[in-house]
Short mmCIF file of C-alpha atoms in Angstrom, two decimals:
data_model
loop_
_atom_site.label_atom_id
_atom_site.label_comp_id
_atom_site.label_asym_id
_atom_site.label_seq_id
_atom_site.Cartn_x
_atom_site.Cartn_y
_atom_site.Cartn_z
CA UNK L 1 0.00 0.00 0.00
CA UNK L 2 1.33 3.33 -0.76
CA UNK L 3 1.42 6.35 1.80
CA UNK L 4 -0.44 8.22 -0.54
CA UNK L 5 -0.69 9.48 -4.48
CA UNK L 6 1.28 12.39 -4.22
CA UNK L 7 4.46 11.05 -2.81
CA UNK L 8 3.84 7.89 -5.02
CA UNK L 9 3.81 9.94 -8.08
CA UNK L 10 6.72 12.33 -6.60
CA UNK L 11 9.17 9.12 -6.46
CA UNK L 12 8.23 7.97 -9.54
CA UNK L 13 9.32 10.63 -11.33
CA UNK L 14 12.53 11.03 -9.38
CA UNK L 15 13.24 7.24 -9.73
CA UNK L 16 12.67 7.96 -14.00
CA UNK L 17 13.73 11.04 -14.20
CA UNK L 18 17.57 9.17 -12.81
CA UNK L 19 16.90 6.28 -14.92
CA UNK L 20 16.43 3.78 -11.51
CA UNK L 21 13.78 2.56 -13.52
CA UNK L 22 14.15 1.17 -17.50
CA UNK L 23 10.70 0.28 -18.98
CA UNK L 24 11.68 -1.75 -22.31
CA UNK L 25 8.97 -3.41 -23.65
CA UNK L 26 10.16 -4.20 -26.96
CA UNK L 27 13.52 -6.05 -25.38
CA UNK L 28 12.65 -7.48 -22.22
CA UNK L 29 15.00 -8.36 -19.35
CA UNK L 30 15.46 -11.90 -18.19
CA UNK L 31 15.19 -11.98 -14.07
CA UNK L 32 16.97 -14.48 -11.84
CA UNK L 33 14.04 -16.03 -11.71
CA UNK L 34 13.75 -16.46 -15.26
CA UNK L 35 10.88 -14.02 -15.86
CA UNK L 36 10.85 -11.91 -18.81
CA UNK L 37 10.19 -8.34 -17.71
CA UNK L 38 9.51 -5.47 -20.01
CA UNK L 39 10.59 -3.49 -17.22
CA UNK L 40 13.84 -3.81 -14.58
CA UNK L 41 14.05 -1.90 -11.50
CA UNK L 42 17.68 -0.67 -9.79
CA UNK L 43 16.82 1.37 -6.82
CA UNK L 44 20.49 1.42 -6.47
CA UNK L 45 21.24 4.18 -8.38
CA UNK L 46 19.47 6.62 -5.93
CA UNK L 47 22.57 6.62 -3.85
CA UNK L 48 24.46 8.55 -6.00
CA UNK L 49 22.40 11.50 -6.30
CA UNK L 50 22.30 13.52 -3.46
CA UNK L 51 18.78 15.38 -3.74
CA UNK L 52 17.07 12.55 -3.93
CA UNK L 53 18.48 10.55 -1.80
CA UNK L 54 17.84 12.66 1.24
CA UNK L 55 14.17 12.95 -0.79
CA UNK L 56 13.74 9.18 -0.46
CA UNK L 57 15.57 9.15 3.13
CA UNK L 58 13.59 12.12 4.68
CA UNK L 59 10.31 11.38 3.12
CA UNK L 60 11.03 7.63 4.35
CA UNK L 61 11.86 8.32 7.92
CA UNK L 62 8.61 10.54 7.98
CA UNK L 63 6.29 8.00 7.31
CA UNK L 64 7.91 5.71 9.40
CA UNK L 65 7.26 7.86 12.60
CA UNK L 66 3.87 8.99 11.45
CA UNK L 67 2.82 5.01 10.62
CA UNK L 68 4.74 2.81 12.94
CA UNK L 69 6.12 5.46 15.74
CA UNK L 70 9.10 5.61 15.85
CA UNK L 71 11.18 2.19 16.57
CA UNK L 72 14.34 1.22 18.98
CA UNK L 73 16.13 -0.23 15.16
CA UNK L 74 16.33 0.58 11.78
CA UNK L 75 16.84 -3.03 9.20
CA UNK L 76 18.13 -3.18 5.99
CA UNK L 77 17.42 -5.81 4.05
CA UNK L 78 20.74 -7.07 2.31
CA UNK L 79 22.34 -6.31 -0.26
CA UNK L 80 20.24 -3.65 -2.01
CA UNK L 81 18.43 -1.57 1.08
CA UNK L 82 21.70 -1.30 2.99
CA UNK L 83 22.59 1.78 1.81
CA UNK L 84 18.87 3.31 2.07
CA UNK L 85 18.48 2.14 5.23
CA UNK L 86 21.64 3.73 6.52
CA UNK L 87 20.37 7.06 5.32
CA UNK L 88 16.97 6.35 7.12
CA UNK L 89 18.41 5.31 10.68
CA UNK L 90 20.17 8.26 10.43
CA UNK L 91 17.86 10.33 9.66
CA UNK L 92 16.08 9.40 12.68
CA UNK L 93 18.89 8.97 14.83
CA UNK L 94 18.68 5.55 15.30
CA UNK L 95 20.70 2.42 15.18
CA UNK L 96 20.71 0.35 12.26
CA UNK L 97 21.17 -3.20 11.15
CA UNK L 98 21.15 -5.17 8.29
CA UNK L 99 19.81 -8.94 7.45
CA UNK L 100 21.81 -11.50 5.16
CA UNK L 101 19.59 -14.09 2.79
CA UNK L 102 21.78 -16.13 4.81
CA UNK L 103 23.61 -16.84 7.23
CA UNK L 104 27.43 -16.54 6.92
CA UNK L 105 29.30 -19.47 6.98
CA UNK L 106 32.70 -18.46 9.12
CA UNK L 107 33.02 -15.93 11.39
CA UNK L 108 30.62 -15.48 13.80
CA UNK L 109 27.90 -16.96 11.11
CA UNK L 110 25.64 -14.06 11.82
CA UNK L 111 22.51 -13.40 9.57
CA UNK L 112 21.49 -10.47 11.18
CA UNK L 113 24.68 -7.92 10.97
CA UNK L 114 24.74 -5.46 13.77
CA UNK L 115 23.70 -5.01 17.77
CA UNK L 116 19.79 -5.41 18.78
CA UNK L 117 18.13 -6.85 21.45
CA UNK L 118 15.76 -9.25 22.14
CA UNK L 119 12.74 -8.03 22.25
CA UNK L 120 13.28 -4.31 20.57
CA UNK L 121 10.99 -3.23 17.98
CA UNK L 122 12.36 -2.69 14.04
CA UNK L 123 10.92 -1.32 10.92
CA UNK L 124 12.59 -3.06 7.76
CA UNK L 125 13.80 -0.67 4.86
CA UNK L 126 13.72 -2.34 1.11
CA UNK L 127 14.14 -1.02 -2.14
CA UNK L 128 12.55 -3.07 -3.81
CA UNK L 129 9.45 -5.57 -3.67
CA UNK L 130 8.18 -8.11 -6.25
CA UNK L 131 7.21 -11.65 -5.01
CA UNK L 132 7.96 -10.52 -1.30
CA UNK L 133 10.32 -13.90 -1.04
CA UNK L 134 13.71 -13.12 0.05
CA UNK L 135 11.77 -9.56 1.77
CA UNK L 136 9.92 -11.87 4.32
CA UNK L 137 12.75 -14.33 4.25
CA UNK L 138 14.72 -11.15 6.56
CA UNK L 139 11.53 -10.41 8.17
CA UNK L 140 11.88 -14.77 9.35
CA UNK L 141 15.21 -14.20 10.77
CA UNK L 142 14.56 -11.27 12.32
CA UNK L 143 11.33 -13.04 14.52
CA UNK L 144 13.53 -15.80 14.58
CA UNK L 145 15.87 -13.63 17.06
CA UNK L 146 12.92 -12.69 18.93
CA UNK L 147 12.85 -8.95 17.50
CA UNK L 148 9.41 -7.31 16.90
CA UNK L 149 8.96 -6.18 12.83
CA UNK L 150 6.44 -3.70 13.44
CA UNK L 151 5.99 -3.72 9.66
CA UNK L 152 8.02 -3.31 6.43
CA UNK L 153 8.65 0.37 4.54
CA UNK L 154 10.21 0.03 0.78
CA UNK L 155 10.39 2.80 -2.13
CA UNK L 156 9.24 0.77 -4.60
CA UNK L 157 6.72 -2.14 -5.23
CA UNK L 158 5.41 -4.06 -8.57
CA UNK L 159 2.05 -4.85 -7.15
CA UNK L 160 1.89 -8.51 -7.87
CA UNK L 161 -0.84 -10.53 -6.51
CA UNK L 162 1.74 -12.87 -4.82
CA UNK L 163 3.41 -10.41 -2.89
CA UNK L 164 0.39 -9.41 -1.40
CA UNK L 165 -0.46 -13.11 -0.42
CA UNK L 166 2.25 -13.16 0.98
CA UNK L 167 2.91 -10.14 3.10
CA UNK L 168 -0.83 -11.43 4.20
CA UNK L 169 0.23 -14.75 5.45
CA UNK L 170 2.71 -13.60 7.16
CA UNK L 171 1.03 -11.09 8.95
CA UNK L 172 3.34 -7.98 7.78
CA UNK L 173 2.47 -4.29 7.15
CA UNK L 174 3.80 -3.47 4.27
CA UNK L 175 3.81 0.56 2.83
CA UNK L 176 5.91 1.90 -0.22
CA UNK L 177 6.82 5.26 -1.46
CA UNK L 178 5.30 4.20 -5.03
CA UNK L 179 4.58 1.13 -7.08
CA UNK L 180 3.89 0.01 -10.50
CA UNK L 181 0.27 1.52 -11.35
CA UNK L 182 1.56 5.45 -10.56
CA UNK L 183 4.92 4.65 -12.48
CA UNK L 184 2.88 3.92 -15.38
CA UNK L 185 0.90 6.90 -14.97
CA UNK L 186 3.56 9.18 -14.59
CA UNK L 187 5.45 7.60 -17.66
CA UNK L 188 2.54 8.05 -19.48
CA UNK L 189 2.42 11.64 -18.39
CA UNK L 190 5.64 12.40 -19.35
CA UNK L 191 6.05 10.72 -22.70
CA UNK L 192 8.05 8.52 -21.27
CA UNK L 193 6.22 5.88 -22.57
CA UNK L 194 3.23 5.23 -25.59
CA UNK L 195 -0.10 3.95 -24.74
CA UNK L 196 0.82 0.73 -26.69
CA UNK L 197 3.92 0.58 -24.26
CA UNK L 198 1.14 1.51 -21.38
CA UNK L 199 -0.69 -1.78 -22.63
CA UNK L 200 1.74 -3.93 -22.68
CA UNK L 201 3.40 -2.75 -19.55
CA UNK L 202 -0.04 -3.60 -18.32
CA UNK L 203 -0.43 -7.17 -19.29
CA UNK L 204 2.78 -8.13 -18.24
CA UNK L 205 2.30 -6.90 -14.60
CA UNK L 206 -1.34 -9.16 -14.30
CA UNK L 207 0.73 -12.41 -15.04
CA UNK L 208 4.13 -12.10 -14.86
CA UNK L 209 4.94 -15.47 -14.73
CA UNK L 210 3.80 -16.53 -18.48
CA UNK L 211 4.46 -13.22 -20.22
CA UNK L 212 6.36 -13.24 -23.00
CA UNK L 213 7.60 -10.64 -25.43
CA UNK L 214 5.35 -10.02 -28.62
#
């Protein structure tokens, strides 16, 4: 669920006007997973621009305190919301960890990278969300430890059906700066895309799974 349409259609234009987002619907990406995407999201990117960066930090840490109050720990989910959640824990002056997909084998074998206690209560930063998977996989280890997740904060969502399920199952709040119906409008808008793109875009998001290229 998004905070609300203007911020959603605020980071969607910062996150295309930076190029975090490439919609290519004539050459389609291939995911890990093996989907073919018309479009490919690197949130990545955000970190090296410094306006909107702080943009996506401030207006994050915001919404965090107005939705969730605001919590003893700041998680990143690993690799890709490291950086972002940095910038958010800091922002709001709190501590911050980060969780592996895994944990490590040597060392210490830690999953969860940094100092929290039993029993403290986190909000998890991600960039990104499209099945929810390896998202709720952190949100596992976390409980796991005996932390509260009050609830999961990310910039960006696809809006499958899946990741809904999921989030559901689990029992997890989950709120994004934008997601995949305003970044279509605001391509639209902006000429970024044509309204055969729009249409294909479109179909592709209501069953990823079995699209394929035309």
């Amino acid at each position: 669920m998004i905070f609300d349409k203007d911020t959603a259609k605020k980071t969607a234009e910062v996150l295309l006007q930076i190029n975090a987002i490439k919609l290519s619907p004539q050459e389609p990406f291939t995911w890990a997973s093996g989907w073919k995407s018309p479009i490919y999201c690197d949130n990545r990117i955000v970190l090296s621009f410094p306006t909107i960066r702080n943009y996506i930090r401030e207006t994050m840490g915001k919404y965090i305190e107005r939705e969730y109050g605001k919590p003893d720990v700041i998680a990143g989910v690993a690799t890709g919301a490291i950086g972002i959640g940095m910038l958010v824990a800091e922002y709001l002056g709190l501590p911050f960890i980060y969780v592996r997909p895994d944990a490590k084998g040597h060392g210490r074998k830690n999953q969860i990278e940094g100092f929290v206690e039993s029993g403290q209560n986190v909000v998890v930063v991600e960039d990104l969300i499209s099945t929810g998977k390896s998202s709720l996989n952190a949100v596992k280890a976390l409980k796991e430890a005996n932390i509260n997740v009050k609830g999961m904060v990310a910039i960006f969502t696809y809006g499958f059906a899946i990741a809904e399920a999921n989030f559901k199952e689990e029992n997890i709040r989950l709120n994004t700066l934008s997601n995949y119906d305003n970044l279509l409008e605001e391509a639209l808008d902006t000429n970024y895309i044509s309204e055969k793109q729009l249409k294909t875009l479109s179909e592709w998001n209501t069953n990823p799974s079995e699209w394929n290229a035309i």
